[in-house]
Amino acid sequence: MTTTVRTRVAIVGAGPAGLLLSHLLDQAGIDSVVIDQRSRDEIESTIRAGILEQGTVELLDTIGEASRARTVGHRHDGIELRFEGEGHRIDFAATVGRAVWLYPQHEVLKDLIAARLAAGQDLRFGVTAEGIENGERPRVIARDAEGNPLEIEAEFVVGSDGSRSVARATVTGSSTGGYFREYPFAWFGILCEAPPSSEELIYSNSPDGFALVSQRSDTVQRMYFQCDPETDTAAFSEEQLWDELQKRVPGTTLKQGPIFQRDVLRFRSFVAHELRRGRVALVGDAAHTVPPTGAKGMNLAIADVRLLAAALGALLLDGDERLLDAYPETASRRIWKAQHFSWWMTSLLHVAPDATDFDRRRQLGELRTVVESEHGRAYLAEAYCGWPFDA
Ligand SMILES: Cc1cc2nc3c(=O)[nH]c(=O)nc-3n(C[C@H](O)[C@H](O)[C@H](O)COP(=O)(O)OP(=O)(O)OC[C@H]3O[C@@H](n4cnc5c(N)ncnc54)[C@H](O)[C@@H]3O)c2cc1C
């Protein structure tokens, strides 16, 4: 027998977007039900994003002490761009007076889940949405972990269900309807037990391709190097992985340690043709994906949520639909700026498989332009730290 649950806003997906949305709605006095197909344990242990924009951290501050971004995370006031064996620091604090925080996404999710459960949020793990029926009172058709049918009837449904969104088909008419670009390379990512090799992140361009020296904590490091999208993660021994990384970061001796996770991350740019239809809207990766080079994905999801929460507040508390009508256009401005920045950082730093000698020299010219120009440094710093929300 089908169980029916009624609420004001049904949220599909308990990633950063869905969880933060339920919090902002709750602050406005609006009830919601959040479902996620994964278990709490799986959500809290999947390693993904690591860089939080300043505006993201400020929004997370609104969950109170549960947010550990400022206490456990690390504030970074710059990054290093490395090419031709030399490092060039982009000083965020001096250039734009902003910063980013290194705080892993799964820790953000632990904080949000703890805060939502403490606030009495109806948050259901192991519940999979199979479809959404749009209308005056839209419904999420779902199934719980035991396979029992469940329907959530609401005044509004939000698809925050990630890049393989089920909600997208309801909004755009197809699960793939959008602007799309694929890239001829991917990142080979590793997690290893080692001390940090550098105090700040190093984005390194080399003739062998790109590498990113990132961090997770004082004892665990995250590093990536450019690879073919078809690369098999088992194709390299640990020694070969360190060789691949080290040759792309000349001038710094990487601190090595046991590698305990490896993955290949494909690059895609995508923006759905529509972000809202009737009483269903998309946020976060359900609406768009970016290549990871500019660290924009989670931050963009959070920026969407901020806009949609205000729009749903106006609709459900005052019957005012204007902000909701404007949501696709307002959100798109930042989405396309972030798309541009992610594409630009990607093309600035990676070596395309078919790059000619001309392309390579032109790329070095562009890198030099960025680090030697006040405007070049300012653009990179502003976009990386995140444009102020009300700018
Ligand atoms: C390796 C890696 C590194 C990254 N680095 C960065 C970075 O440094 N900075 C950054 O900003 N971004 C980064 N990103 C991107 C970032 O992780 C995503 O943009 C972010 O998770 C998007 O959040 P979201 O809430 O929209 O979607 P997700 O986090 O994907 O959450 C969607 C949720 O919906 C659930 N779901 C899906 N389908 C259903 C269904 N049918 N029914 C119920 N639930 C469903 C999923 O289980 C999931 O929990 C990175 C991504 C990866 C993979």
Short mmCIF file of C-alpha atoms and ligand atoms in Angstrom, two decimals:
data_model
loop_
_atom_site.label_atom_id
_atom_site.label_comp_id
_atom_site.label_asym_id
_atom_site.label_seq_id
_atom_site.Cartn_x
_atom_site.Cartn_y
_atom_site.Cartn_z
CA MET A 1 0.00 0.00 0.00
CA THR A 2 1.25 3.50 -0.86
CA THR A 3 2.04 5.81 2.07
CA THR A 4 1.29 9.47 1.38
CA VAL A 5 3.14 12.25 3.19
CA ARG A 6 2.07 15.91 2.92
CA THR A 7 4.40 18.88 3.34
CA ARG A 8 4.93 22.37 1.95
CA VAL A 9 8.17 21.69 0.04
CA ALA A 10 9.38 18.25 -1.05
CA ILE A 11 13.14 18.16 -1.58
CA VAL A 12 14.67 15.32 -3.60
CA GLY A 13 18.34 14.85 -2.68
CA ALA A 14 20.20 15.41 0.61
CA GLY A 15 23.40 16.80 -0.87
CA PRO A 16 24.65 20.25 0.14
CA ALA A 17 21.90 21.90 -1.95
CA GLY A 18 18.92 19.97 -0.55
CA LEU A 19 20.07 20.08 3.07
CA LEU A 20 20.88 23.79 3.08
CA LEU A 21 17.56 24.54 1.37
CA SER A 22 15.63 22.70 4.09
CA HIS A 23 17.51 24.75 6.70
CA LEU A 24 16.80 28.12 5.02
CA LEU A 25 13.12 27.19 4.56
CA ASP A 26 12.90 26.16 8.21
CA GLN A 27 14.37 29.52 9.23
CA ALA A 28 11.51 31.14 7.30
CA GLY A 29 8.97 28.87 9.03
CA ILE A 30 8.34 26.61 6.02
CA ASP A 31 8.14 22.82 6.52
CA SER A 32 9.83 20.45 4.14
CA VAL A 33 10.53 16.75 3.68
CA VAL A 34 13.97 15.75 2.33
CA ILE A 35 14.59 12.33 0.80
CA ASP A 36 17.81 10.73 -0.41
CA GLN A 37 18.37 7.39 -2.08
CA ARG A 38 21.64 6.86 -0.20
CA SER A 39 22.21 5.93 3.44
CA ARG A 40 23.41 8.56 5.90
CA ASP A 41 26.69 6.69 6.22
CA GLU A 42 27.29 6.73 2.45
CA ILE A 43 26.48 10.44 2.18
CA GLU A 44 28.79 11.29 5.07
CA SER A 45 31.74 9.30 3.74
CA THR A 46 31.83 10.13 0.00
CA ILE A 47 34.86 12.32 -0.75
CA ARG A 48 34.10 15.13 -3.21
CA ALA A 49 34.54 18.89 -3.06
CA GLY A 50 36.97 20.64 -0.77
CA ILE A 51 37.01 24.38 -1.42
CA LEU A 52 34.32 26.64 0.06
CA GLU A 53 33.86 30.19 -1.19
CA GLN A 54 33.60 32.93 1.41
CA GLY A 55 29.85 33.37 0.74
CA THR A 56 29.29 29.62 1.19
CA VAL A 57 31.00 29.70 4.59
CA GLU A 58 28.92 32.74 5.60
CA LEU A 59 25.70 30.92 4.65
CA LEU A 60 26.83 27.83 6.57
CA ASP A 61 27.39 30.09 9.60
CA THR A 62 23.59 30.38 9.78
CA ILE A 63 23.36 26.76 11.03
CA GLY A 64 25.24 27.94 14.14
CA GLU A 65 27.88 25.95 15.97
CA ALA A 66 27.09 22.84 13.93
CA SER A 67 29.11 24.39 11.10
CA ARG A 68 32.76 23.55 11.69
CA ALA A 69 33.99 25.17 8.46
CA ARG A 70 35.77 27.99 10.33
CA THR A 71 36.98 25.93 13.31
CA VAL A 72 38.07 22.67 11.64
CA GLY A 73 38.51 23.99 8.09
CA HIS A 74 41.52 26.01 6.99
CA ARG A 75 41.28 29.55 5.61
CA HIS A 76 43.37 30.02 2.46
CA ASP A 77 44.32 33.51 1.34
CA GLY A 78 45.88 32.48 -1.95
CA ILE A 79 46.82 29.76 -4.41
CA GLU A 80 49.93 29.16 -6.45
CA LEU A 81 49.92 28.98 -10.24
CA ARG A 82 52.98 27.06 -11.41
CA PHE A 83 54.32 26.92 -14.95
CA GLU A 84 57.75 26.63 -16.55
CA GLY A 85 59.00 25.37 -13.17
CA GLU A 86 58.21 28.61 -11.32
CA GLY A 87 55.49 29.34 -8.77
CA HIS A 88 53.40 32.55 -8.86
CA ARG A 89 51.19 33.31 -5.86
CA ILE A 90 47.73 34.76 -6.43
CA ASP A 91 47.12 36.68 -3.21
CA PHE A 92 43.35 36.74 -2.61
CA ALA A 93 43.51 38.87 0.50
CA ALA A 94 45.60 41.60 -1.14
CA THR A 95 43.76 41.44 -4.48
CA VAL A 96 40.07 41.22 -3.56
CA GLY A 97 40.01 41.10 0.26
CA ARG A 98 38.29 37.70 0.25
CA ALA A 99 39.33 34.11 1.01
CA VAL A 100 38.32 30.46 0.59
CA TRP A 101 38.12 27.67 3.18
CA LEU A 102 39.47 24.18 2.70
CA TYR A 103 36.79 22.02 4.34
CA PRO A 104 35.72 18.74 2.73
CA GLN A 105 32.18 18.38 1.38
CA HIS A 106 31.47 15.25 3.45
CA GLU A 107 32.25 17.24 6.60
CA VAL A 108 29.84 19.98 5.43
CA LEU A 109 27.25 17.23 4.96
CA LYS A 110 27.88 15.82 8.46
CA ASP A 111 27.34 19.32 9.88
CA LEU A 112 24.17 19.94 7.87
CA ILE A 113 22.67 16.50 8.65
CA ALA A 114 23.37 16.88 12.38
CA ALA A 115 21.83 20.37 12.39
CA ARG A 116 18.75 19.31 10.41
CA LEU A 117 18.07 16.26 12.58
CA ALA A 118 18.55 18.34 15.75
CA ALA A 119 15.96 20.78 14.37
CA GLY A 120 13.46 17.92 13.86
CA GLN A 121 13.72 17.88 10.05
CA ASP A 122 11.82 15.07 8.30
CA LEU A 123 14.91 13.67 6.54
CA ARG A 124 14.57 10.21 5.02
CA PHE A 125 17.57 8.18 3.88
CA GLY A 126 17.30 5.21 1.52
CA VAL A 127 14.26 6.69 -0.24
CA THR A 128 14.49 6.89 -4.05
CA ALA A 129 12.40 9.25 -6.17
CA GLU A 130 11.21 7.48 -9.32
CA GLY A 131 9.36 10.42 -10.85
CA ILE A 132 7.63 13.72 -10.17
CA GLU A 133 4.11 14.68 -11.15
CA ASN A 134 3.83 18.42 -11.75
CA GLY A 135 0.63 20.38 -11.07
CA GLU A 136 -1.09 22.63 -8.49
CA ARG A 137 -0.01 20.13 -5.82
CA PRO A 138 3.01 18.33 -7.29
CA ARG A 139 3.92 14.85 -6.05
CA VAL A 140 7.14 12.91 -5.69
CA ILE A 141 6.63 9.24 -6.51
CA ALA A 142 9.19 7.31 -4.47
CA ARG A 143 10.12 4.00 -2.92
CA ASP A 144 11.68 3.41 0.49
CA ALA A 145 14.65 1.16 1.27
CA GLU A 146 12.34 -1.89 1.64
CA GLY A 147 10.77 -1.20 -1.77
CA ASN A 148 7.49 0.14 -0.34
CA PRO A 149 5.80 2.88 -2.43
CA LEU A 150 5.76 6.37 -0.95
CA GLU A 151 4.25 9.60 -2.31
CA ILE A 152 5.10 13.07 -1.08
CA GLU A 153 2.48 15.67 -1.91
CA ALA A 154 3.61 19.27 -1.60
CA GLU A 155 3.01 22.85 -2.67
CA PHE A 156 6.40 22.84 -4.40
CA VAL A 157 9.01 20.22 -5.35
CA VAL A 158 12.74 20.93 -5.60
CA GLY A 159 15.09 18.65 -7.52
CA SER A 160 18.45 18.79 -5.72
CA ASP A 161 19.21 15.26 -6.86
CA GLY A 162 22.59 15.78 -8.50
CA SER A 163 23.93 15.29 -11.99
CA ARG A 164 21.79 12.20 -12.73
CA SER A 165 18.65 14.05 -11.70
CA VAL A 166 15.25 12.40 -11.98
CA ALA A 167 13.58 15.79 -11.45
CA ARG A 168 15.26 17.24 -14.56
CA ALA A 169 12.94 15.37 -16.92
CA THR A 170 9.91 17.02 -15.26
CA VAL A 171 11.43 20.47 -15.70
CA THR A 172 13.08 20.27 -19.12
CA GLY A 173 11.10 17.47 -20.73
CA SER A 174 14.16 15.19 -20.93
CA SER A 175 16.86 13.94 -18.56
CA THR A 176 19.58 15.38 -20.82
CA GLY A 177 17.92 18.63 -22.01
CA GLY A 178 20.60 21.29 -21.77
CA TYR A 179 23.77 22.96 -23.02
CA PHE A 180 26.59 20.42 -22.90
CA ARG A 181 30.32 20.18 -23.41
CA GLU A 182 32.69 17.28 -22.83
CA TYR A 183 36.48 17.58 -22.45
CA PRO A 184 39.19 15.28 -23.84
CA PHE A 185 40.80 14.74 -20.42
CA ALA A 186 39.96 13.78 -16.87
CA TRP A 187 41.58 13.95 -13.42
CA PHE A 188 43.22 10.99 -11.77
CA GLY A 189 42.64 11.70 -8.08
CA ILE A 190 44.41 10.14 -5.12
CA LEU A 191 44.01 10.35 -1.37
CA CYS A 192 47.15 9.53 0.59
CA GLU A 193 48.41 9.49 4.14
CA ALA A 194 51.10 12.16 4.16
CA PRO A 195 51.77 15.63 5.54
CA PRO A 196 50.92 18.60 3.26
CA SER A 197 53.45 19.25 0.48
CA SER A 198 52.57 22.93 0.43
CA GLU A 199 50.69 25.38 2.67
CA GLU A 200 48.42 26.48 -0.19
CA LEU A 201 47.02 24.69 -3.23
CA ILE A 202 49.32 24.43 -6.25
CA TYR A 203 47.72 24.51 -9.72
CA SER A 204 50.52 23.34 -11.99
CA ASN A 205 50.75 23.49 -15.78
CA SER A 206 53.56 21.38 -17.26
CA PRO A 207 54.40 19.92 -20.68
CA ASP A 208 53.16 16.56 -19.29
CA GLY A 209 49.79 18.02 -18.33
CA PHE A 210 48.09 19.55 -15.32
CA ALA A 211 48.41 18.63 -11.64
CA LEU A 212 46.70 19.94 -8.53
CA VAL A 213 48.37 19.60 -5.14
CA SER A 214 45.53 19.93 -2.67
CA GLN A 215 45.01 18.96 0.97
CA ARG A 216 42.46 17.39 3.25
CA SER A 217 44.00 17.58 6.71
CA ASP A 218 47.37 17.59 8.46
CA THR A 219 47.73 13.86 7.73
CA VAL A 220 45.67 13.22 4.57
CA GLN A 221 46.33 14.81 1.18
CA ARG A 222 44.33 15.00 -2.06
CA MET A 223 46.18 15.29 -5.38
CA TYR A 224 45.13 15.08 -8.99
CA PHE A 225 46.86 14.79 -12.34
CA GLN A 226 45.49 15.12 -15.85
CA CYS A 227 44.78 11.78 -17.54
CA ASP A 228 42.85 10.25 -20.40
CA PRO A 229 39.13 9.85 -19.51
CA GLU A 230 39.37 6.09 -20.23
CA THR A 231 42.23 5.53 -17.75
CA ASP A 232 41.82 2.48 -15.53
CA THR A 233 42.51 3.34 -11.87
CA ALA A 234 44.33 0.02 -11.45
CA ALA A 235 46.68 0.77 -14.37
CA PHE A 236 49.31 2.47 -12.17
CA SER A 237 51.43 1.16 -9.31
CA GLU A 238 51.85 3.56 -6.34
CA GLU A 239 55.37 4.33 -7.54
CA GLN A 240 54.08 5.19 -11.04
CA LEU A 241 51.39 7.45 -9.56
CA TRP A 242 53.99 9.42 -7.61
CA ASP A 243 56.14 9.68 -10.76
CA GLU A 244 53.16 10.98 -12.77
CA LEU A 245 52.39 13.58 -10.11
CA GLN A 246 55.96 14.62 -9.40
CA LYS A 247 56.91 15.24 -13.04
CA ARG A 248 53.97 17.64 -13.36
CA VAL A 249 55.03 19.71 -10.32
CA PRO A 250 58.69 20.54 -11.01
CA GLY A 251 60.32 22.63 -8.30
CA THR A 252 58.45 21.08 -5.36
CA THR A 253 59.26 17.74 -3.79
CA LEU A 254 55.94 16.07 -3.02
CA LYS A 255 55.66 14.43 0.40
CA GLN A 256 54.64 10.85 -0.29
CA GLY A 257 52.69 8.31 1.74
CA PRO A 258 50.41 5.29 1.28
CA ILE A 259 47.68 5.92 -1.33
CA PHE A 260 44.34 4.65 0.00
CA GLN A 261 41.88 5.93 -2.62
CA ARG A 262 42.07 6.51 -6.36
CA ASP A 263 39.42 7.67 -8.82
CA VAL A 264 39.05 9.08 -12.33
CA LEU A 265 36.93 12.19 -12.57
CA ARG A 266 35.54 13.01 -16.01
CA PHE A 267 35.05 16.62 -17.08
CA ARG A 268 31.71 17.94 -18.23
CA SER A 269 30.04 21.32 -18.53
CA PHE A 270 26.25 21.26 -18.50
CA VAL A 271 23.42 23.73 -17.94
CA ALA A 272 19.78 22.58 -18.13
CA HIS A 273 17.67 24.45 -20.69
CA GLU A 274 15.11 25.25 -18.00
CA LEU A 275 15.45 25.60 -14.23
CA ARG A 276 11.77 25.72 -13.32
CA ARG A 277 8.51 24.48 -14.71
CA GLY A 278 5.30 25.21 -12.82
CA ARG A 279 5.76 24.03 -9.25
CA VAL A 280 9.04 22.15 -9.74
CA ALA A 281 12.52 23.73 -9.80
CA LEU A 282 16.09 22.50 -10.07
CA VAL A 283 19.12 23.52 -8.00
CA GLY A 284 22.78 22.48 -7.87
CA ASP A 285 24.19 19.68 -9.98
CA ALA A 286 20.67 18.75 -11.12
CA ALA A 287 20.65 22.10 -12.93
CA HIS A 288 24.31 22.34 -13.97
CA THR A 289 27.72 20.72 -13.69
CA VAL A 290 31.14 22.28 -14.15
CA PRO A 291 34.60 20.78 -14.58
CA PRO A 292 36.27 20.74 -11.14
CA THR A 293 39.20 23.04 -11.99
CA GLY A 294 37.66 26.22 -10.56
CA ALA A 295 36.12 24.46 -7.49
CA LYS A 296 32.74 25.94 -8.33
CA GLY A 297 30.30 22.96 -8.22
CA MET A 298 29.21 22.89 -4.59
CA ASN A 299 29.50 26.65 -4.26
CA LEU A 300 27.20 27.20 -7.21
CA ALA A 301 24.69 24.75 -5.73
CA ILE A 302 24.69 26.81 -2.52
CA ALA A 303 24.23 30.06 -4.48
CA ASP A 304 21.17 28.61 -6.29
CA VAL A 305 19.68 27.55 -2.98
CA ARG A 306 20.03 31.00 -1.51
CA LEU A 307 17.99 32.44 -4.39
CA LEU A 308 15.38 29.67 -4.44
CA ALA A 309 14.85 29.78 -0.67
CA ALA A 310 14.00 33.50 -0.89
CA ALA A 311 11.70 32.86 -3.87
CA LEU A 312 9.85 30.03 -2.10
CA GLY A 313 9.53 32.18 1.01
CA ALA A 314 7.85 34.94 -1.03
CA LEU A 315 5.56 32.42 -2.75
CA LEU A 316 4.52 30.33 0.23
CA LEU A 317 4.33 33.06 2.87
CA ASP A 318 3.04 36.03 0.81
CA GLY A 319 1.65 34.43 -2.37
CA ASP A 320 4.14 36.53 -4.33
CA GLU A 321 5.46 34.67 -7.38
CA ARG A 322 7.77 37.36 -8.75
CA LEU A 323 11.03 36.06 -7.28
CA LEU A 324 10.19 32.55 -8.43
CA ASP A 325 9.43 33.79 -11.95
CA ALA A 326 12.79 35.57 -11.93
CA TYR A 327 14.71 32.57 -10.46
CA PRO A 328 15.84 30.98 -13.78
CA GLU A 329 17.17 34.29 -15.09
CA THR A 330 18.73 35.44 -11.80
CA ALA A 331 20.39 32.07 -11.13
CA SER A 332 21.61 31.81 -14.73
CA ARG A 333 23.74 34.94 -14.45
CA ARG A 334 25.97 33.36 -11.81
CA ILE A 335 25.74 29.90 -13.40
CA TRP A 336 27.17 31.17 -16.70
CA LYS A 337 29.86 33.24 -14.97
CA ALA A 338 30.90 30.08 -13.11
CA GLN A 339 30.69 28.05 -16.32
CA HIS A 340 33.00 30.53 -17.99
CA PHE A 341 35.47 30.57 -15.09
CA SER A 342 35.56 26.74 -14.85
CA TRP A 343 36.07 26.38 -18.62
CA TRP A 344 38.74 29.13 -18.59
CA MET A 345 40.73 27.65 -15.68
CA THR A 346 40.50 24.27 -17.39
CA SER A 347 41.77 25.50 -20.75
CA LEU A 348 44.41 27.71 -19.10
CA LEU A 349 46.00 24.85 -17.18
CA HIS A 350 45.47 21.59 -19.07
CA VAL A 351 47.34 20.38 -22.13
CA ALA A 352 44.88 19.24 -24.81
CA PRO A 353 45.84 15.90 -26.42
CA ASP A 354 46.01 17.57 -29.85
CA ALA A 355 47.85 20.73 -28.67
CA THR A 356 50.41 22.00 -31.19
CA ASP A 357 53.63 23.80 -30.33
CA PHE A 358 51.82 27.05 -31.14
CA ASP A 359 48.98 26.19 -28.71
CA ARG A 360 51.48 25.40 -25.96
CA ARG A 361 53.38 28.69 -26.39
CA ARG A 362 50.13 30.66 -26.57
CA GLN A 363 48.99 29.01 -23.33
CA LEU A 364 52.23 30.00 -21.57
CA GLY A 365 51.68 33.54 -22.86
CA GLU A 366 48.21 33.53 -21.33
CA LEU A 367 49.50 32.21 -17.99
CA ARG A 368 52.15 34.92 -17.94
CA THR A 369 49.51 37.55 -18.77
CA VAL A 370 47.40 36.41 -15.82
CA VAL A 371 50.19 36.43 -13.21
CA GLU A 372 51.85 39.64 -14.43
CA SER A 373 48.66 41.67 -14.85
CA GLU A 374 46.86 43.21 -11.89
CA HIS A 375 43.57 42.68 -13.74
CA GLY A 376 44.41 39.05 -14.55
CA ARG A 377 45.19 38.27 -10.91
CA ALA A 378 42.10 40.17 -9.74
CA TYR A 379 39.77 38.24 -12.10
CA LEU A 380 41.15 34.89 -10.96
CA ALA A 381 40.98 35.85 -7.27
CA GLU A 382 37.47 37.29 -7.48
CA ALA A 383 36.01 34.32 -9.34
CA TYR A 384 37.84 31.71 -7.23
CA CYS A 385 36.74 33.27 -3.91
CA GLY A 386 33.22 33.71 -5.32
CA TRP A 387 31.41 36.80 -6.46
CA PRO A 388 29.59 38.51 -3.57
CA PHE A 389 25.95 37.32 -3.62
CA ASP A 390 24.43 40.73 -4.09
CA ALA A 391 26.97 41.99 -6.63
C1 LIG B 1 35.99 14.59 -6.99
C2 LIG B 1 35.15 15.84 -6.97
C3 LIG B 1 35.74 17.04 -6.54
C4 LIG B 1 34.97 18.18 -6.49
N1 LIG B 1 35.57 19.35 -6.02
C5 LIG B 1 34.82 20.46 -5.84
C6 LIG B 1 35.34 21.63 -5.16
O1 LIG B 1 36.50 21.67 -4.73
N2 LIG B 1 34.49 22.69 -4.97
C7 LIG B 1 33.19 22.64 -5.38
O2 LIG B 1 32.47 23.64 -5.18
N3 LIG B 1 32.66 21.56 -6.02
C8 LIG B 1 33.41 20.45 -6.24
N4 LIG B 1 32.87 19.32 -6.78
C9 LIG B 1 31.46 19.33 -7.18
C10 LIG B 1 30.51 19.15 -5.99
O3 LIG B 1 30.83 17.95 -5.29
C11 LIG B 1 29.06 19.12 -6.50
O4 LIG B 1 28.85 20.23 -7.33
C12 LIG B 1 28.05 19.16 -5.33
O5 LIG B 1 28.03 17.93 -4.65
C13 LIG B 1 26.63 19.46 -5.84
O6 LIG B 1 25.73 19.40 -4.75
P1 LIG B 1 24.23 18.98 -4.99
O7 LIG B 1 23.60 19.02 -3.63
O8 LIG B 1 23.64 19.78 -6.09
O9 LIG B 1 24.28 17.50 -5.56
P2 LIG B 1 24.89 16.14 -4.90
O10 LIG B 1 25.95 16.45 -3.90
O11 LIG B 1 25.22 15.28 -6.05
O12 LIG B 1 23.65 15.56 -4.10
C14 LIG B 1 22.56 14.96 -4.75
C15 LIG B 1 21.91 13.96 -3.80
O13 LIG B 1 20.73 13.48 -4.44
C16 LIG B 1 20.61 12.10 -4.19
N5 LIG B 1 19.79 11.52 -5.27
C17 LIG B 1 20.09 11.40 -6.58
N6 LIG B 1 19.07 10.84 -7.26
C18 LIG B 1 18.10 10.61 -6.35
C19 LIG B 1 16.80 10.04 -6.45
N7 LIG B 1 16.29 9.61 -7.61
N8 LIG B 1 16.07 9.94 -5.30
C20 LIG B 1 16.56 10.37 -4.10
N9 LIG B 1 17.79 10.92 -3.98
C21 LIG B 1 18.55 11.04 -5.08
C22 LIG B 1 22.06 11.59 -4.21
O14 LIG B 1 22.17 10.39 -3.48
C23 LIG B 1 22.80 12.75 -3.55
O15 LIG B 1 22.98 12.58 -2.15
C24 LIG B 1 33.61 18.15 -6.89
C25 LIG B 1 33.03 16.97 -7.33
C26 LIG B 1 33.78 15.82 -7.37
C27 LIG B 1 33.14 14.53 -7.86
#
